[in-house]
Amino acid sequence: MNRFAQGPAFEIARRIELRGSATWVAVIGSHSTPEPSELERLCAELESLTNRQTRVLSVAGREPLEIREVLESPPDDIVVVYGFESFSQEDWQALDIHRDVLQREGPVVFWLSKKDANTLCRYAPNLRSLIGRSFFELGPEGGLMTEQERTKRLQVLAEHYGLTDQEVIRRAQAGELPRDPEFAEWLVLLGRGDLV
Amino acid sequence: MTIRDEALERAKELDIRLEAHRAQVRVEPPKRLFSLLRAYLHRYTEESGIQTNVYDLIKIHGPDSGGLAVIELGPQIDKGPTPEHFSPPPERALASGSQYETEESILSSLLTAFNSTGMRALHASSCDGTGTMTH
């Protein structure tokens, strides 16, 4: 399996929300161990959309029974499991045999690198079957304002108030800018939030 | 004291109370709040049966080095309905934009809103950390 469906974190969270409890999903990141910002983004979307607490669990160096114990405390939240870089072919096969340790009331999200995902598919066929088609490559963050959108919003403000960006900055520096929210937005969009 | 003077006095008192209330509002950091808002609107559209893709409408810019971010939903200058508007059912009102300011990692927020009658209003908003939003 070399190609995975790509989606931003909120799309992955929506799928988990739709599927409900006892769902297994694999998220393909750039590395086996996610960057803190990647984990934060994914957990924020999962919690926001599902209204479930989300926690992370590194499986590196843990025995299957220990993993089960941690996953069951509590059993109904969302757990993002990562740290498979140290997994050998034998470790995957062992986890495949003892896959019941991963079965719980709440969703399980496997954080994998592409290499981890391919190894899982090759040596843990039952796990792969349980995850099904729910392998998703984490895409770019959605919802960020584009440069075009930023420019358009600035143009609308300039036309409405009959002011230039420079004049708004000058008035803000002079303490003459009205406290209307639109002017705060104007300054933030210009990268001059320091003047708000 | 005339009626006008009394009205001005009451308006000043209201301003002070609103400002005090706003200063007490605590919300999540901008990107976390953005996720909560988007999820809230997603659920809202589903429950209300609105045919709107809220993921295309709500946008965030920032936060900048000072921690300020702008979260936008629809046009900032309201000139009547456009495809860029978030259009709730007539009896409901929703925020159209917000600005955030940070002070020692504590954020307060102010939402500008257009209600169903087109009147502009200010709403304080808070998130309780469990994903539940209050307006």
Short mmCIF file of C-alpha atoms in Angstrom, two decimals, chain A residues 42-118:
data_model
loop_
_atom_site.label_atom_id
_atom_site.label_comp_id
_atom_site.label_asym_id
_atom_site.label_seq_id
_atom_site.Cartn_x
_atom_site.Cartn_y
_atom_site.Cartn_z
CA LEU A 42 -4.92 16.33 15.43
CA CYS A 43 -6.00 16.09 19.07
CA ALA A 44 -7.66 19.53 18.92
CA GLU A 45 -9.74 18.50 15.91
CA LEU A 46 -10.63 15.12 17.41
CA GLU A 47 -11.77 16.67 20.69
CA SER A 48 -13.63 19.53 19.01
CA LEU A 49 -15.63 17.34 16.65
CA THR A 50 -16.26 14.27 18.77
CA ASN A 51 -16.59 15.86 22.22
CA ARG A 52 -14.36 13.08 23.54
CA GLN A 53 -11.21 13.45 25.57
CA THR A 54 -8.16 12.55 23.51
CA ARG A 55 -4.83 11.27 24.80
CA VAL A 56 -1.64 9.98 23.24
CA LEU A 57 0.19 6.74 23.95
CA SER A 58 3.65 5.75 22.82
CA VAL A 59 3.91 1.99 22.38
CA ALA A 60 7.70 2.04 22.12
CA GLY A 61 9.11 -0.53 24.53
CA ARG A 62 5.71 -1.57 25.86
CA GLU A 63 4.46 -5.16 26.12
CA PRO A 64 0.98 -5.96 24.72
CA LEU A 65 -0.54 -6.44 28.18
CA GLU A 66 0.81 -3.11 29.31
CA ILE A 67 -0.68 -1.47 26.21
CA ARG A 68 -4.05 -3.01 27.02
CA GLU A 69 -3.87 -1.71 30.59
CA VAL A 70 -3.15 1.84 29.45
CA LEU A 71 -5.81 1.74 26.73
CA GLU A 72 -8.43 0.67 29.24
CA SER A 73 -7.78 3.53 31.64
CA PRO A 74 -10.24 4.93 30.65
CA PRO A 75 -11.75 2.70 27.94
CA ASP A 76 -13.94 5.19 26.10
CA ASP A 77 -11.76 8.17 25.18
CA ILE A 78 -9.80 8.55 21.92
CA VAL A 79 -6.23 7.30 22.03
CA VAL A 80 -3.63 8.27 19.45
CA VAL A 81 -1.06 5.48 19.46
CA TYR A 82 2.41 6.19 18.10
CA GLY A 83 6.02 5.06 18.42
CA PHE A 84 6.06 2.15 15.98
CA GLU A 85 9.49 2.99 14.57
CA SER A 86 11.08 0.47 16.90
CA PHE A 87 8.68 -2.29 15.83
CA SER A 88 10.35 -5.22 14.11
CA GLN A 89 8.61 -7.69 11.81
CA GLU A 90 8.20 -9.98 14.85
CA ASP A 91 6.70 -7.17 16.95
CA TRP A 92 4.06 -6.49 14.28
CA GLN A 93 3.28 -10.18 14.01
CA ALA A 94 2.98 -10.42 17.80
CA LEU A 95 0.66 -7.41 17.91
CA ASP A 96 -1.38 -8.94 15.11
CA ILE A 97 -1.86 -12.11 17.12
CA HIS A 98 -2.63 -10.17 20.30
CA ARG A 99 -4.74 -7.57 18.49
CA ASP A 100 -7.45 -7.95 21.12
CA VAL A 101 -5.32 -5.73 23.39
CA LEU A 102 -6.22 -2.85 21.09
CA GLN A 103 -9.94 -3.52 21.13
CA ARG A 104 -11.75 -1.08 23.34
CA GLU A 105 -14.86 1.03 23.61
CA GLY A 106 -13.33 4.25 22.28
CA PRO A 107 -11.61 4.94 18.96
CA VAL A 108 -7.95 4.07 18.39
CA VAL A 109 -5.89 6.22 16.03
CA PHE A 110 -2.61 4.71 14.84
CA TRP A 111 0.00 7.34 14.04
CA LEU A 112 2.29 5.77 11.46
CA SER A 113 5.00 6.73 9.03
CA LYS A 114 4.58 5.44 5.47
CA LYS A 115 7.16 2.79 6.27
CA ASP A 116 5.25 1.78 9.43
CA ALA A 117 2.02 1.57 7.42
CA ASN A 118 3.58 -0.64 4.78
#
